[in-house]
Short mmCIF file of C-alpha atoms and ligand atoms in Angstrom, two decimals:
data_model
loop_
_atom_site.label_atom_id
_atom_site.label_comp_id
_atom_site.label_asym_id
_atom_site.label_seq_id
_atom_site.Cartn_x
_atom_site.Cartn_y
_atom_site.Cartn_z
CA UNK A 176 18.36 82.35 38.64
CA UNK A 177 18.47 85.13 36.10
CA UNK A 178 16.07 86.06 33.38
CA UNK A 179 15.69 84.30 30.08
CA UNK A 180 13.73 85.15 27.02
CA UNK A 181 11.69 82.86 24.86
CA UNK A 182 10.98 84.31 21.44
CA UNK A 183 7.94 82.70 19.86
CA UNK A 184 7.41 82.73 16.09
CA UNK A 185 9.90 85.57 15.69
CA UNK A 186 7.91 88.41 17.27
CA UNK A 187 6.32 87.27 20.50
CA UNK A 188 8.65 87.42 23.53
CA UNK A 189 8.05 86.09 27.03
CA UNK A 190 10.49 86.49 29.89
CA UNK A 191 10.95 83.82 32.51
CA UNK A 192 13.04 83.50 35.63
CA UNK A 193 14.37 80.29 37.08
CA UNK A 194 15.05 77.15 35.15
CA UNK A 195 12.00 75.26 34.11
CA UNK A 196 10.89 73.20 31.19
CA UNK A 197 9.87 75.11 28.11
CA UNK A 198 6.40 73.54 28.36
CA UNK A 199 5.88 74.90 31.89
CA UNK A 200 7.42 78.26 31.09
CA UNK A 201 5.09 78.67 28.14
CA UNK A 202 2.03 77.51 30.08
CA UNK A 203 2.83 79.98 32.85
CA UNK A 204 2.85 82.66 30.19
CA UNK A 205 -0.51 81.53 28.84
CA UNK A 206 0.81 79.85 25.75
CA UNK A 207 -0.67 76.40 25.65
CA UNK A 208 1.02 73.72 23.63
CA UNK A 209 -0.88 70.47 23.50
CA UNK A 210 0.18 68.04 26.23
CA UNK A 211 -1.59 65.02 27.57
CA UNK A 212 0.91 63.21 29.77
CA UNK A 213 1.81 65.90 32.28
CA UNK A 214 5.34 66.28 30.93
CA UNK A 215 6.38 62.64 31.28
CA UNK A 216 7.42 62.27 27.62
CA UNK A 217 4.81 59.62 26.97
CA UNK A 218 2.27 61.45 24.79
CA UNK A 219 4.55 63.15 22.29
CA UNK A 220 2.09 65.96 21.64
CA UNK A 221 3.98 68.94 23.10
CA UNK A 222 6.26 69.45 20.10
CA UNK A 223 7.81 72.73 19.09
CA UNK A 224 10.76 73.72 16.95
CA UNK A 225 13.87 75.10 18.56
CA UNK A 226 15.37 77.63 16.19
CA UNK A 227 19.21 77.58 16.21
CA UNK A 228 19.25 74.53 18.44
CA UNK A 229 22.52 73.05 19.61
CA UNK A 230 21.65 70.02 21.60
CA UNK A 231 20.22 66.74 20.25
CA UNK A 232 16.91 65.40 21.60
CA UNK A 233 16.97 63.24 24.72
CA UNK A 234 16.49 59.48 24.33
CA UNK A 235 13.01 59.88 25.87
CA UNK A 236 11.99 62.07 22.93
CA UNK A 237 13.23 59.86 20.13
CA UNK A 238 10.17 57.60 19.81
CA UNK A 239 8.08 60.67 18.97
CA UNK A 240 10.34 62.42 16.47
CA UNK A 241 10.86 61.59 12.84
CA UNK A 242 14.27 61.92 11.23
CA UNK A 243 13.16 65.05 9.40
CA UNK A 244 11.86 66.57 12.64
CA UNK A 245 15.14 65.91 14.42
CA UNK A 246 17.02 67.59 11.59
CA UNK A 247 14.77 70.63 11.79
CA UNK A 248 15.21 70.95 15.56
CA UNK A 249 11.77 69.73 16.61
CA UNK A 250 11.71 68.75 20.30
CA UNK A 251 9.24 67.78 22.99
CA UNK A 252 8.88 71.03 24.91
CA UNK A 253 8.42 69.17 28.22
CA UNK A 254 11.93 67.73 27.84
CA UNK A 255 13.68 71.02 27.10
CA UNK A 256 15.03 73.01 30.06
CA UNK A 257 15.24 76.70 29.36
CA UNK A 258 18.79 77.54 30.43
CA UNK A 259 19.47 80.45 28.09
CA UNK A 260 17.50 82.66 25.70
CA UNK A 261 15.79 80.53 23.11
CA UNK A 262 13.81 81.12 19.99
CA UNK A 263 11.00 78.72 19.10
CA UNK A 264 8.42 78.05 16.45
CA UNK A 265 4.90 76.77 17.17
CA UNK A 266 1.88 76.37 14.85
CA UNK A 267 0.23 79.82 14.70
CA UNK A 268 -3.08 78.33 15.90
CA UNK A 269 -1.41 77.51 19.25
CA UNK A 270 -1.33 81.21 20.08
CA UNK A 271 -5.14 81.26 20.21
CA UNK A 272 -5.42 78.34 22.60
CA UNK A 273 -6.63 79.10 26.11
CA UNK A 274 -8.33 77.39 29.04
CA UNK A 275 -12.12 77.38 29.35
CA UNK A 276 -14.69 75.94 31.69
CA UNK A 277 -17.33 73.74 30.14
CA UNK A 278 -20.55 72.73 31.84
CA UNK A 279 -22.00 69.41 30.76
CA UNK A 280 -25.51 70.07 29.43
CA UNK A 281 -26.23 66.92 27.45
CA UNK A 282 -25.04 63.32 27.45
CA UNK A 283 -26.14 60.79 24.87
CA UNK A 284 -25.21 57.12 24.55
CA UNK A 285 -24.68 56.61 20.81
CA UNK A 286 -23.63 52.95 20.85
CA UNK A 287 -22.78 50.39 23.54
CA UNK A 288 -19.37 52.06 24.01
CA UNK A 289 -19.59 55.52 22.41
CA UNK A 290 -21.08 58.58 24.02
CA UNK A 291 -21.63 62.18 23.03
CA UNK A 292 -21.16 64.99 25.54
CA UNK A 293 -22.27 68.55 24.91
CA UNK A 294 -20.76 71.41 26.90
CA UNK A 295 -21.84 74.95 27.52
CA UNK A 296 -19.10 77.60 27.63
CA UNK A 297 -19.39 81.00 29.28
CA UNK A 298 -17.34 82.59 26.52
CA UNK A 299 -16.83 81.87 22.84
CA UNK A 300 -14.77 78.80 22.05
CA UNK A 301 -13.62 79.20 18.45
CA UNK A 302 -12.37 76.19 16.51
CA UNK A 303 -11.93 74.97 12.98
CA UNK A 304 -13.90 71.90 11.88
CA UNK A 305 -11.55 68.96 12.48
CA UNK A 306 -9.66 70.40 15.47
CA UNK A 307 -9.61 68.94 18.97
CA UNK A 308 -9.83 70.06 22.58
CA UNK A 309 -8.24 68.78 25.78
CA UNK A 310 -10.20 67.77 28.83
CA UNK A 311 -8.61 67.92 32.23
CA UNK A 312 -9.62 64.81 34.09
CA UNK A 313 -9.91 65.36 37.85
CA UNK A 314 -7.73 63.08 39.93
CA UNK A 315 -5.15 62.43 37.24
CA UNK A 316 -2.60 65.07 36.42
CA UNK A 317 -2.97 64.89 32.71
CA UNK A 318 -5.36 66.01 30.02
CA UNK A 319 -6.81 63.99 27.20
CA UNK A 320 -7.39 65.07 23.63
CA UNK A 321 -10.78 64.64 21.94
CA UNK A 322 -11.90 65.83 18.53
CA UNK A 323 -14.68 68.36 18.46
CA UNK A 324 -17.77 66.87 16.85
CA UNK A 325 -20.05 69.88 16.65
CA UNK A 326 -20.90 72.75 14.34
CA UNK A 327 -18.09 75.33 14.40
CA UNK A 328 -20.71 78.09 14.04
CA UNK A 329 -21.95 77.34 17.53
CA UNK A 330 -19.19 78.92 19.60
CA UNK A 331 -20.75 78.17 22.98
CA UNK A 332 -21.60 74.47 22.75
CA UNK A 333 -18.73 72.22 21.68
CA UNK A 334 -19.49 68.51 21.62
CA UNK A 335 -17.22 65.49 21.82
CA UNK A 336 -17.83 61.86 20.86
CA UNK A 337 -15.85 59.49 23.05
CA UNK A 338 -15.37 55.75 23.03
CA UNK A 339 -14.95 53.95 26.32
CA UNK A 340 -11.43 52.53 26.16
CA UNK A 341 -11.09 49.34 28.24
CA UNK A 342 -8.83 50.22 31.17
CA UNK A 343 -8.69 53.91 30.19
CA UNK A 344 -8.90 56.18 33.23
CA UNK A 345 -10.03 59.27 31.35
CA UNK A 346 -12.70 57.67 29.18
CA UNK A 347 -13.99 55.78 32.22
CA UNK A 348 -14.36 59.11 34.00
CA UNK A 349 -16.21 60.61 31.04
CA UNK A 350 -18.48 57.58 30.60
CA UNK A 351 -19.15 56.69 34.22
CA UNK A 352 -18.59 59.71 36.45
CA UNK A 353 -19.24 62.86 34.45
CA UNK A 354 -22.80 64.08 34.99
CA UNK A 355 -25.03 66.76 33.57
CA UNK A 356 -24.33 69.96 35.50
CA UNK A 357 -20.65 69.16 36.15
CA UNK A 358 -18.09 71.74 35.11
CA UNK A 359 -14.67 70.72 33.84
CA UNK A 360 -11.61 72.45 32.48
CA UNK A 361 -11.25 72.40 28.72
CA UNK A 362 -8.31 73.77 26.71
CA UNK A 363 -8.28 74.39 23.01
CA UNK A 364 -8.68 74.40 20.22
CA UNK A 365 -5.69 72.44 18.92
CA UNK A 366 -4.55 70.72 15.80
CA UNK A 367 -3.52 70.99 12.18
CA UNK A 368 -6.22 68.60 11.02
CA UNK A 369 -9.06 70.73 9.71
CA UNK A 370 -11.13 71.29 6.59
CA UNK A 371 -9.44 73.34 3.89
CA UNK A 372 -12.42 75.64 3.57
CA UNK A 373 -11.35 77.48 0.44
CA UNK A 374 -10.46 74.38 -1.52
CA UNK A 375 -12.66 73.37 -4.45
CA UNK A 376 -11.45 69.78 -4.65
CA UNK A 377 -14.03 67.02 -4.17
CA UNK A 378 -13.72 65.48 -0.72
CA UNK A 379 -13.28 61.89 0.44
CA UNK A 380 -13.82 61.37 4.17
CA UNK A 381 -13.07 58.10 5.94
CA UNK A 382 -13.63 57.34 9.61
CA UNK A 383 -14.07 54.49 12.04
CA UNK A 384 -15.41 54.39 15.62
CA UNK A 385 -15.17 57.72 17.42
CA UNK A 386 -13.22 59.03 14.41
CA UNK A 387 -16.72 60.11 13.39
CA UNK A 388 -16.28 63.20 15.61
CA UNK A 389 -14.14 65.59 13.51
CA UNK A 390 -15.80 64.39 10.29
CA UNK A 391 -19.20 65.34 11.70
CA UNK A 392 -17.87 68.84 12.35
CA UNK A 393 -16.42 69.01 8.84
CA UNK A 394 -19.76 67.93 7.33
CA UNK A 395 -21.56 70.67 9.27
CA UNK A 396 -19.24 73.15 7.61
CA UNK A 397 -19.76 71.68 4.15
CA UNK A 398 -23.53 71.92 4.66
CA UNK A 399 -23.09 75.49 5.74
CA UNK A 400 -21.33 76.19 2.48
CA UNK A 401 -24.28 74.44 0.79
CA UNK A 402 -22.13 71.48 -0.25
CA UNK A 403 -20.52 73.19 -3.25
CA UNK A 404 -18.19 70.27 -4.02
CA UNK A 405 -18.75 66.54 -4.17
CA UNK A 406 -18.18 64.89 -0.79
CA UNK A 407 -18.22 61.18 0.03
CA UNK A 408 -18.09 59.91 3.58
CA UNK A 409 -17.07 56.29 4.25
CA UNK A 410 -17.70 55.06 7.78
CA UNK A 411 -16.39 51.68 8.88
CA UNK A 412 -17.88 49.72 11.77
CA UNK A 413 -17.43 46.16 12.85
CA UNK A 414 -21.03 45.13 13.43
CA UNK A 415 -24.40 46.82 13.40
CA UNK A 416 -24.18 47.66 17.07
CA UNK A 417 -21.09 49.80 16.35
CA UNK A 418 -22.96 52.02 13.90
CA UNK A 419 -24.49 55.35 14.79
CA UNK A 420 -25.86 58.42 12.99
CA UNK A 421 -26.65 56.21 10.00
CA UNK A 422 -30.07 57.72 9.27
CA UNK A 423 -28.73 61.15 10.08
CA UNK A 424 -26.10 61.04 7.31
CA UNK A 425 -28.37 59.19 4.87
CA UNK A 426 -30.88 62.02 5.33
CA UNK A 427 -28.20 64.61 4.63
CA UNK A 428 -27.39 62.70 1.46
CA UNK A 429 -31.04 63.04 0.42
CA UNK A 430 -30.92 66.79 0.94
CA UNK A 431 -27.59 67.44 -0.79
CA UNK A 432 -27.07 65.66 -4.12
CA UNK A 433 -23.33 66.32 -3.84
CA UNK A 434 -23.05 64.36 -0.60
CA UNK A 435 -22.83 60.57 -0.38
CA UNK A 436 -22.76 58.47 2.77
CA UNK A 437 -21.33 54.96 2.60
CA UNK A 438 -21.39 53.10 5.92
CA UNK A 439 -19.88 49.62 5.83
CA UNK A 440 -19.71 46.67 8.22
CA UNK A 441 -16.45 44.74 8.29
CA UNK A 442 -17.63 41.71 10.27
CA UNK A 443 -21.43 41.70 10.38
CA UNK A 444 -23.06 39.19 12.72
CA UNK A 445 -25.56 36.68 11.29
CA UNK A 446 -28.37 38.65 12.96
CA UNK A 447 -27.21 41.98 11.47
CA UNK A 448 -29.67 42.60 8.69
CA UNK A 449 -27.69 44.86 6.44
CA UNK A 450 -28.27 45.73 2.84
CA UNK A 451 -25.50 48.28 2.47
CA UNK A 452 -21.78 47.73 2.07
CA UNK A 453 -19.71 45.02 3.67
CA UNK A 454 -15.99 44.42 3.92
CA UNK A 455 -12.85 46.15 5.07
CA UNK A 456 -13.16 49.90 4.70
CA UNK A 457 -10.17 49.95 2.34
CA UNK A 458 -11.96 47.54 -0.03
CA UNK A 459 -15.15 49.56 0.20
CA UNK A 460 -13.28 52.77 -0.68
CA UNK A 461 -11.55 50.99 -3.54
CA UNK A 462 -14.88 49.76 -4.92
CA UNK A 463 -16.60 53.14 -4.82
CA UNK A 464 -13.89 55.40 -6.19
CA UNK A 465 -12.07 55.88 -9.46
CA UNK A 466 -9.41 58.44 -10.30
CA UNK A 467 -8.80 60.51 -7.15
CA UNK A 468 -5.97 62.67 -8.44
CA UNK A 469 -8.08 65.84 -8.14
CA UNK A 470 -9.60 65.02 -4.74
CA UNK A 471 -8.60 65.71 -1.17
CA UNK A 472 -9.17 63.42 1.82
CA UNK A 473 -9.86 63.64 5.56
CA UNK A 474 -9.21 60.48 7.55
CA UNK A 475 -9.80 59.82 11.20
CA UNK A 476 -9.42 56.55 13.08
CA UNK A 477 -6.85 54.06 14.28
CA UNK A 478 -3.29 54.32 12.92
CA UNK A 479 -3.68 50.94 11.19
CA UNK A 480 -6.84 52.01 9.41
CA UNK A 481 -5.37 55.34 8.36
CA UNK A 482 -2.16 53.85 6.97
CA UNK A 483 -4.13 51.29 4.97
CA UNK A 484 -6.48 53.98 3.61
CA UNK A 485 -3.62 56.29 2.64
CA UNK A 486 -2.24 53.45 0.55
CA UNK A 487 -5.52 53.04 -1.31
CA UNK A 488 -5.91 56.78 -1.89
CA UNK A 489 -2.41 56.99 -3.32
CA UNK A 490 -3.10 53.98 -5.55
CA UNK A 491 -6.03 55.97 -6.92
CA UNK A 492 -3.76 58.89 -7.67
CA UNK A 493 -4.36 61.21 -4.72
CA UNK A 494 -1.27 63.34 -4.02
CA UNK A 495 0.06 62.96 -0.49
CA UNK A 496 -0.26 66.68 0.29
CA UNK A 497 -4.02 66.45 -0.16
CA UNK A 498 -4.44 63.61 2.34
CA UNK A 499 -5.21 65.02 5.79
CA UNK A 500 -5.47 62.67 8.74
CA UNK A 501 -5.82 62.44 12.49
CA UNK A 502 -4.66 59.20 14.10
CA UNK A 503 -6.38 58.18 17.34
FE1 FES B 264 3.54 64.57 26.87
FE2 FES B 264 5.55 66.32 26.55
S1 FES B 264 3.69 66.62 27.54
S2 FES B 264 5.41 64.32 25.84
#
């Protein structure tokens, strides 16, 4: 029993009674940290920083925390019981996150395993190009995170691009069960991966598979700004049947001389007629770029792809602080 205070980012105080996890206490007070495993310490997304912490992280948290994070007091909020007054730090964008209801108004099959879903919201859903939302999947207690693929000017119609993951409950639901007219719970927007809108540096974007999603949103924004800086988008696919939006981005490249689109196939099939680039995306990036010390990059895809691309970008002189990425 008793009351406890949680002070958030120095000036925001919520009072709770009873002992619960910090994640639940915050959610009950309408502060939504990302979380996609229902508090089971398997997603690692619900991080916050405990200011003046005394107790080390639990073994369950260790796989998700770097050494530096542990030293700074970063914890998984679902593993922290609030037993006394605490003071925490969360990314400022978290304070704008809230739950919404989204009605499915469009579904489009983009490839054999990738689909686009467009929602309609009753109220404005603000986000920065690159950020993600969480979808609550009925029947399972957890949410799943998906990058927003649409134009951030359109506050009422966020879109997601989702690949069907073999054996994945959530993506199976979205691909097989979700129908036009259905309404589902959406929380957002989350994430520190977004376009640095004020920057003047030329941009390198690299994506694979459904990593296309946040990059598409970023390109909408760059078009909105009339493409004031050079921007090159590399998209890696295995075979021709894994490609989508090819003409769409090639057309944008025709309209904006500053924009270049370089799709590449890593393992084209004999029947894939393909005149554009071939090879691993890292080799393609290497071939098409020179000194990148003044550029910034946005990467989205599998952890393996991202790590390999970061290496190439650094080889070409790009400083680490200008490499932004979102690992799927
Ligand atoms: Fe998934 Fe905390 S909610 S680790």
